[in-house]
Structures are given as structure tokens and as C-alpha cells.
mmCIF file of C-alpha atoms in Angstrom:
data_model
loop_
_atom_site.group_PDB
_atom_site.id
_atom_site.type_symbol
_atom_site.label_atom_id
_atom_site.label_comp_id
_atom_site.label_asym_id
_atom_site.label_seq_id
_atom_site.Cartn_x
_atom_site.Cartn_y
_atom_site.Cartn_z
ATOM 1 C CA ASN H 1 -15.808 126.610 -14.347
ATOM 2 C CA ALA H 2 -12.786 124.296 -14.622
ATOM 3 C CA GLY H 3 -10.973 125.292 -11.397
ATOM 4 C CA VAL H 4 -7.559 123.600 -11.192
ATOM 5 C CA THR H 5 -6.696 121.249 -14.033
ATOM 6 C CA GLN H 6 -3.786 118.810 -13.963
ATOM 7 C CA THR H 7 -2.412 116.710 -16.784
ATOM 8 C CA PRO H 8 -1.653 113.893 -17.214
ATOM 9 C CA LYS H 9 -3.734 111.866 -14.733
ATOM 10 C CA PHE H 10 -1.381 108.893 -14.863
ATOM 11 C CA ARG H 11 2.187 108.385 -16.057
ATOM 12 C CA ILE H 12 4.830 105.696 -15.889
ATOM 13 C CA LEU H 13 8.444 106.849 -16.251
ATOM 14 C CA LYS H 14 11.677 104.948 -16.469
ATOM 15 C CA ILE H 15 14.522 105.877 -14.132
ATOM 16 C CA GLY H 16 16.445 108.843 -15.541
ATOM 17 C CA GLN H 17 13.661 110.068 -17.812
ATOM 18 C CA SER H 18 12.253 113.569 -17.488
ATOM 19 C CA MET H 19 8.742 114.923 -17.677
ATOM 20 C CA THR H 20 6.617 117.968 -16.940
ATOM 21 C CA LEU H 21 3.423 117.847 -14.917
ATOM 22 C CA GLN H 22 1.061 120.538 -16.105
ATOM 23 C CA CYS H 23 -1.188 122.639 -13.869
ATOM 24 C CA THR H 24 -3.485 125.462 -14.876
ATOM 25 C CA GLN H 25 -6.144 127.413 -12.982
ATOM 26 C CA ASP H 26 -8.828 129.758 -14.264
ATOM 27 C CA MET H 27 -9.670 131.547 -10.990
ATOM 28 C CA ASN H 28 -7.025 134.272 -11.293
ATOM 29 C CA HIS H 29 -5.384 133.080 -8.074
ATOM 30 C CA ASN H 30 -1.988 134.487 -7.201
ATOM 31 C CA TYR H 31 -0.932 131.563 -5.013
ATOM 32 C CA MET H 32 -0.169 128.180 -6.545
ATOM 33 C CA TYR H 33 1.328 125.080 -4.959
ATOM 34 C CA TRP H 34 2.670 121.641 -5.811
ATOM 35 C CA TYR H 35 2.304 118.821 -3.279
ATOM 36 C CA ARG H 36 3.151 115.164 -3.302
ATOM 37 C CA GLN H 37 1.241 112.538 -1.368
ATOM 38 C CA ASP H 38 2.840 109.220 -0.533
ATOM 39 C CA PRO H 39 0.626 106.299 0.569
ATOM 40 C CA GLY H 40 -0.803 106.835 4.058
ATOM 41 C CA MET H 41 1.064 110.113 4.469
ATOM 42 C CA GLY H 42 0.069 113.748 4.531
ATOM 43 C CA LEU H 43 0.672 116.026 1.564
ATOM 44 C CA LYS H 44 4.147 117.533 1.435
ATOM 45 C CA LEU H 45 4.837 120.904 -0.217
ATOM 46 C CA ILE H 46 7.336 120.730 -3.085
ATOM 47 C CA TYR H 47 7.259 124.287 -4.473
ATOM 48 C CA TYR H 48 4.975 127.255 -4.292
ATOM 49 C CA SER H 49 4.450 130.565 -6.061
ATOM 50 C CA VAL H 50 2.903 133.785 -4.780
ATOM 51 C CA GLY H 51 2.562 135.306 -8.227
ATOM 52 C CA ALA H 52 3.787 135.248 -11.812
ATOM 53 C CA GLY H 53 7.577 135.264 -11.945
ATOM 54 C CA ILE H 54 7.973 134.282 -8.275
ATOM 55 C CA THR H 55 8.646 130.751 -7.043
ATOM 56 C CA ASP H 56 10.077 129.306 -3.856
ATOM 57 C CA LYS H 57 10.993 125.945 -2.366
ATOM 58 C CA GLY H 58 8.748 124.031 -0.023
ATOM 59 C CA GLU H 59 9.598 121.128 2.256
ATOM 60 C CA VAL H 60 10.715 118.566 -0.358
ATOM 61 C CA PRO H 61 12.043 120.415 -3.455
ATOM 62 C CA ASN H 62 14.980 118.167 -4.359
ATOM 63 C CA GLY H 63 14.673 116.622 -7.813
ATOM 64 C CA TYR H 64 12.034 119.098 -8.995
ATOM 65 C CA ASN H 65 11.875 122.464 -10.706
ATOM 66 C CA VAL H 66 9.033 124.881 -11.386
ATOM 67 C CA SER H 67 8.328 128.042 -13.339
ATOM 68 C CA ARG H 68 5.524 130.587 -13.217
ATOM 69 C CA SER H 69 5.540 132.647 -16.384
ATOM 70 C CA THR H 70 1.789 133.358 -16.228
ATOM 71 C CA THR H 71 -0.796 133.635 -13.461
ATOM 72 C CA GLU H 72 -2.668 130.627 -14.846
ATOM 73 C CA ASP H 73 0.098 128.031 -15.276
ATOM 74 C CA PHE H 74 2.484 126.403 -12.806
ATOM 75 C CA PRO H 75 4.272 123.412 -14.385
ATOM 76 C CA LEU H 76 6.388 121.011 -12.312
ATOM 77 C CA ARG H 77 9.460 119.519 -13.962
ATOM 78 C CA LEU H 78 11.202 116.260 -13.036
ATOM 79 C CA GLU H 79 14.627 116.172 -14.685
ATOM 80 C CA LEU H 80 16.009 112.732 -13.743
ATOM 81 C CA ALA H 81 13.211 110.542 -12.473
ATOM 82 C CA ALA H 82 13.997 108.303 -9.508
ATOM 83 C CA PRO H 83 11.895 105.574 -7.852
ATOM 84 C CA SER H 84 11.603 107.808 -4.756
ATOM 85 C CA GLN H 85 9.520 110.189 -6.869
ATOM 86 C CA THR H 86 6.776 107.605 -7.283
ATOM 87 C CA SER H 87 3.827 109.404 -5.715
ATOM 88 C CA VAL H 88 0.588 111.239 -6.355
ATOM 89 C CA TYR H 89 1.130 114.889 -7.198
ATOM 90 C CA PHE H 90 -1.431 117.577 -6.474
ATOM 91 C CA CYS H 91 -1.491 121.136 -7.712
ATOM 92 C CA ALA H 92 -3.474 123.740 -5.776
ATOM 93 C CA SER H 93 -4.294 127.416 -5.987
ATOM 94 C CA SER H 94 -5.720 130.065 -3.694
ATOM 95 C CA SER H 95 -6.134 133.798 -3.213
ATOM 96 C CA GLY H 96 -3.994 133.508 -0.093
ATOM 97 C CA GLY H 97 -4.758 134.412 3.514
ATOM 98 C CA ASN H 98 -7.791 132.666 4.976
ATOM 99 C CA THR H 99 -9.300 131.785 1.616
ATOM 100 C CA GLU H 100 -10.015 128.299 0.389
ATOM 101 C CA ALA H 101 -7.355 126.373 -1.518
ATOM 102 C CA PHE H 102 -8.601 124.456 -4.526
ATOM 103 C CA PHE H 103 -6.901 121.228 -5.572
ATOM 104 C CA GLY H 104 -6.596 119.494 -8.889
ATOM 105 C CA GLN H 105 -7.503 115.850 -9.374
ATOM 106 C CA GLY H 106 -3.918 114.694 -9.035
ATOM 107 C CA THR H 107 -1.303 112.996 -11.210
ATOM 108 C CA ARG H 108 -0.310 109.455 -10.275
ATOM 109 C CA LEU H 109 3.334 108.983 -11.232
ATOM 110 C CA THR H 110 5.202 105.688 -11.130
ATOM 111 C CA VAL H 111 8.965 105.534 -11.744
ATOM 112 C CA VAL H 112 10.290 102.080 -12.630
ATOM 113 C CA LYS P 1 7.860 114.731 14.426
ATOM 114 C CA ASN P 2 4.843 115.685 12.359
ATOM 115 C CA GLN P 3 3.534 119.110 13.280
ATOM 116 C CA VAL P 4 -0.065 118.041 12.705
ATOM 117 C CA GLU P 5 -1.143 114.748 14.276
ATOM 118 C CA GLN P 6 -4.541 113.173 13.692
ATOM 119 C CA SER P 7 -6.399 110.407 15.469
ATOM 120 C CA PRO P 8 -7.644 107.855 14.964
ATOM 121 C CA GLN P 9 -5.809 106.765 11.811
ATOM 122 C CA SER P 10 -8.888 104.882 10.680
ATOM 123 C CA LEU P 11 -12.454 104.511 11.827
ATOM 124 C CA ILE P 12 -15.423 102.360 10.857
ATOM 125 C CA ILE P 13 -18.940 103.437 11.814
ATOM 126 C CA LEU P 14 -22.464 102.442 10.877
ATOM 127 C CA GLU P 15 -24.565 104.655 8.660
ATOM 128 C CA GLY P 16 -26.550 107.182 10.669
ATOM 129 C CA LYS P 17 -24.107 107.273 13.588
ATOM 130 C CA ASN P 18 -22.068 110.302 14.666
ATOM 131 C CA CYS P 19 -18.297 110.434 14.972
ATOM 132 C CA THR P 20 -15.559 112.836 16.054
ATOM 133 C CA LEU P 21 -12.104 113.082 14.558
ATOM 134 C CA GLN P 22 -9.223 114.671 16.449
ATOM 135 C CA CYS P 23 -6.331 116.901 15.412
ATOM 136 C CA ASN P 24 -3.421 118.113 17.548
ATOM 137 C CA TYR P 25 -0.936 120.568 16.107
ATOM 138 C CA THR P 26 2.309 122.206 17.166
ATOM 139 C CA VAL P 27 2.572 124.697 14.287
ATOM 140 C CA SER P 28 2.909 128.216 15.691
ATOM 141 C CA PRO P 29 1.999 130.826 14.781
ATOM 142 C CA PHE P 30 -0.733 129.859 12.394
ATOM 143 C CA SER P 31 -3.116 131.771 10.174
ATOM 144 C CA ASN P 32 -5.953 129.278 10.118
ATOM 145 C CA LEU P 33 -6.883 125.645 10.583
ATOM 146 C CA ARG P 34 -8.712 123.757 7.871
ATOM 147 C CA TRP P 35 -10.444 120.454 7.494
ATOM 148 C CA TYR P 36 -10.465 118.785 4.104
ATOM 149 C CA LYS P 37 -12.283 115.736 2.765
ATOM 150 C CA GLN P 38 -10.399 113.582 0.280
ATOM 151 C CA ASP P 39 -12.200 110.883 -1.634
ATOM 152 C CA THR P 40 -10.070 108.017 -2.934
ATOM 153 C CA GLY P 41 -8.244 109.060 -6.092
ATOM 154 C CA ARG P 42 -9.368 112.679 -5.867
ATOM 155 C CA GLY P 43 -7.919 115.945 -4.661
ATOM 156 C CA PRO P 44 -8.796 117.322 -1.196
ATOM 157 C CA VAL P 45 -11.939 119.455 -0.925
ATOM 158 C CA SER P 46 -12.302 122.114 1.748
ATOM 159 C CA LEU P 47 -14.910 121.575 4.492
ATOM 160 C CA THR P 48 -14.132 124.366 6.970
ATOM 161 C CA ILE P 49 -11.605 127.126 7.562
ATOM 162 C CA MET P 50 -11.184 128.636 11.053
ATOM 163 C CA THR P 51 -8.936 131.465 12.156
ATOM 164 C CA PHE P 52 -7.313 131.309 15.588
ATOM 165 C CA SER P 53 -10.098 133.502 17.026
ATOM 166 C CA GLU P 54 -12.907 131.165 15.963
ATOM 167 C CA ASN P 55 -14.059 128.320 18.210
ATOM 168 C CA THR P 56 -16.460 126.515 15.936
ATOM 169 C CA LYS P 57 -17.605 126.418 12.349
ATOM 170 C CA SER P 58 -20.220 124.285 10.656
ATOM 171 C CA ASN P 59 -20.765 123.122 7.108
ATOM 172 C CA GLY P 60 -23.940 121.072 6.910
ATOM 173 C CA ARG P 61 -23.430 117.887 8.926
ATOM 174 C CA TYR P 62 -19.778 118.766 9.566
ATOM 175 C CA THR P 63 -18.861 120.840 12.640
ATOM 176 C CA ALA P 64 -15.279 121.777 13.392
ATOM 177 C CA THR P 65 -14.045 123.102 16.732
ATOM 178 C CA LEU P 66 -10.793 124.799 17.600
ATOM 179 C CA ASP P 67 -9.055 125.362 20.927
ATOM 180 C CA ALA P 68 -6.042 127.536 20.152
ATOM 181 C CA ASP P 69 -4.847 127.366 23.783
ATOM 182 C CA THR P 70 -4.467 123.593 23.781
ATOM 183 C CA LYS P 71 -3.730 123.477 20.037
ATOM 184 C CA GLN P 72 -6.488 120.984 19.384
ATOM 185 C CA SER P 73 -9.238 120.754 16.806
ATOM 186 C CA SER P 74 -11.988 118.269 16.169
ATOM 187 C CA LEU P 75 -14.325 117.473 13.308
ATOM 188 C CA HIS P 76 -17.736 116.118 14.256
ATOM 189 C CA ILE P 77 -19.827 114.361 11.631
ATOM 190 C CA THR P 78 -23.520 114.035 12.399
ATOM 191 C CA ALA P 79 -25.848 111.362 11.022
ATOM 192 C CA SER P 80 -23.179 109.801 8.826
ATOM 193 C CA GLN P 81 -23.923 108.768 5.262
ATOM 194 C CA LEU P 82 -22.227 106.229 3.013
ATOM 195 C CA SER P 83 -20.843 109.130 0.966
ATOM 196 C CA ASP P 84 -18.941 110.331 4.034
ATOM 197 C CA SER P 85 -16.498 107.451 3.497
ATOM 198 C CA ALA P 86 -13.235 109.273 2.749
ATOM 199 C CA SER P 87 -10.058 110.565 4.364
ATOM 200 C CA TYR P 88 -10.428 113.658 6.524
ATOM 201 C CA ILE P 89 -7.375 115.827 6.726
ATOM 202 C CA CYS P 90 -6.525 118.512 9.266
ATOM 203 C CA VAL P 91 -4.408 121.300 7.783
ATOM 204 C CA VAL P 92 -2.722 124.259 9.454
ATOM 205 C CA SER P 93 -1.793 127.332 7.453
ATOM 206 C CA VAL P 94 1.300 129.292 8.462
ATOM 207 C CA PRO P 95 1.457 133.057 7.774
ATOM 208 C CA ASN P 96 4.798 132.937 5.985
ATOM 209 C CA ALA P 97 6.050 130.799 3.105
ATOM 210 C CA GLY P 98 3.128 131.743 0.892
ATOM 211 C CA ASN P 99 0.567 130.659 3.495
ATOM 212 C CA MET P 100 2.061 127.203 3.395
ATOM 213 C CA LEU P 101 -0.347 124.438 4.355
ATOM 214 C CA THR P 102 0.954 121.795 6.764
ATOM 215 C CA PHE P 103 -1.051 118.597 6.394
ATOM 216 C CA GLY P 104 -1.855 115.929 8.915
ATOM 217 C CA GLY P 105 -1.778 112.285 7.857
ATOM 218 C CA GLY P 106 -5.558 112.091 7.792
ATOM 219 C CA THR P 107 -8.219 109.856 9.323
ATOM 220 C CA ARG P 108 -9.658 107.270 6.967
ATOM 221 C CA LEU P 109 -13.380 106.960 7.688
ATOM 222 C CA MET P 110 -15.502 104.101 6.425
ATOM 223 C CA VAL P 111 -19.259 104.275 6.829
ATOM 224 C CA LYS P 112 -20.982 100.903 6.533
ATOM 225 C CA PRO P 113 -24.683 100.298 5.858
#
């Protein structure tokens, strides 16, 4: 049972480049989330989705875009990478309500 | 101001000892309060989930308490092991915004032999 899978694990981008962080889950969860975690800080919500075709902004959405064409996949797109986007990115999924949220292993992104 | 504050920021204890981590939150209303364990370089893993009507919940050597009146929670770790070395994160779930999780900054625990 794979759970939540994120790729890549590590990436170095140059300023202005773009990339897509991939996230897929095999638990048939409706809710999916993207968080970023800066050193010594709590996770901040970037975007979330409550089901296929539905996405919404979280606390820190600027500079990012998402799509949810299927229940399983929730990719996060960075269009013009900036040094401020250097962080560890976590994808998560849940059934909602009081159920457990499952996290991926994270993607460590460095923008230079 | 962060809506979920944790203390202490870091803690060092000897193997076999007990410890208690604190969480104060201002998020209201909330659906549930969670404690997660995050090993270095890994994603958070759920330890406990408590609704506002629950006072305590245990998961092995981990016991979480919740006082919804004072908006405080604690995580007690009994008979600590070296593998308990990790960050422990208090998380409050709000009923709107897709059950958005609001994370505290975490307590970094180091258990020494």
C-alpha cells in the first residue's frame, strides 16, 4: 500500500525556471493538500482540494498553481521560481472530517 | 501571531524518562486537535486525533489531553526511547476550508542514552 507518493525527492532550480511537483495517493481520498515547511516553522497550507475538479487557495498560494483532474493526482506547479520558494513541500490526503491525514515523504526544493 | 503555539521549542531528556509537551491554540471553532510525530527528513505521522468533546486519548506510550475551555493540549510521552527523538507537532483542524490543518511550530525532542 503506497499511501501518498511525492516526486521528486530533491530538486535544485534556477531563478525563473518552472517545475511541477507530483503527488499521487492510492487511498481514494477526496481531500488533498499541499504544504510548505520552512526551517523551524510549522507547515503552511498552499492549496487544497476537496475533490476532483475542485481546488482552492490556502494561506500562502502566491507563486503556485494546482490542478485536480483525477481523485488520485494533485500536482503543484511553480511557474517562475524564486529564492523565497526554497522549502520542503509536503503533499497530504485524507477522507476529511476527523479522519487521519496521510503525508508524503516531502520534496526538498532549492532555488538558486 | 501564530494560532497554535507549542512549548518548549526543544527538549533533551534521558532514555526511560517521561516528558510532557504543551500546545496552546486560539483557533476557533475547531473540528479536532491532532498530534503528529515528524522524523527528520520525513513527513508527519499521526499520533492522536481528539474532537472537542474528548479529554484524553492514548496511543501506546503517547497520551494526549485536551482542555477545550482553556484551549490547551498536552502530549505526554512515557518511558522514552531513543526512537522518540523527533519533532512533535500540534495541529488544529478547522471545519471550513476543506478541514484545513493549522500547524504549530513543533517541539524538537532529543532522547539521549
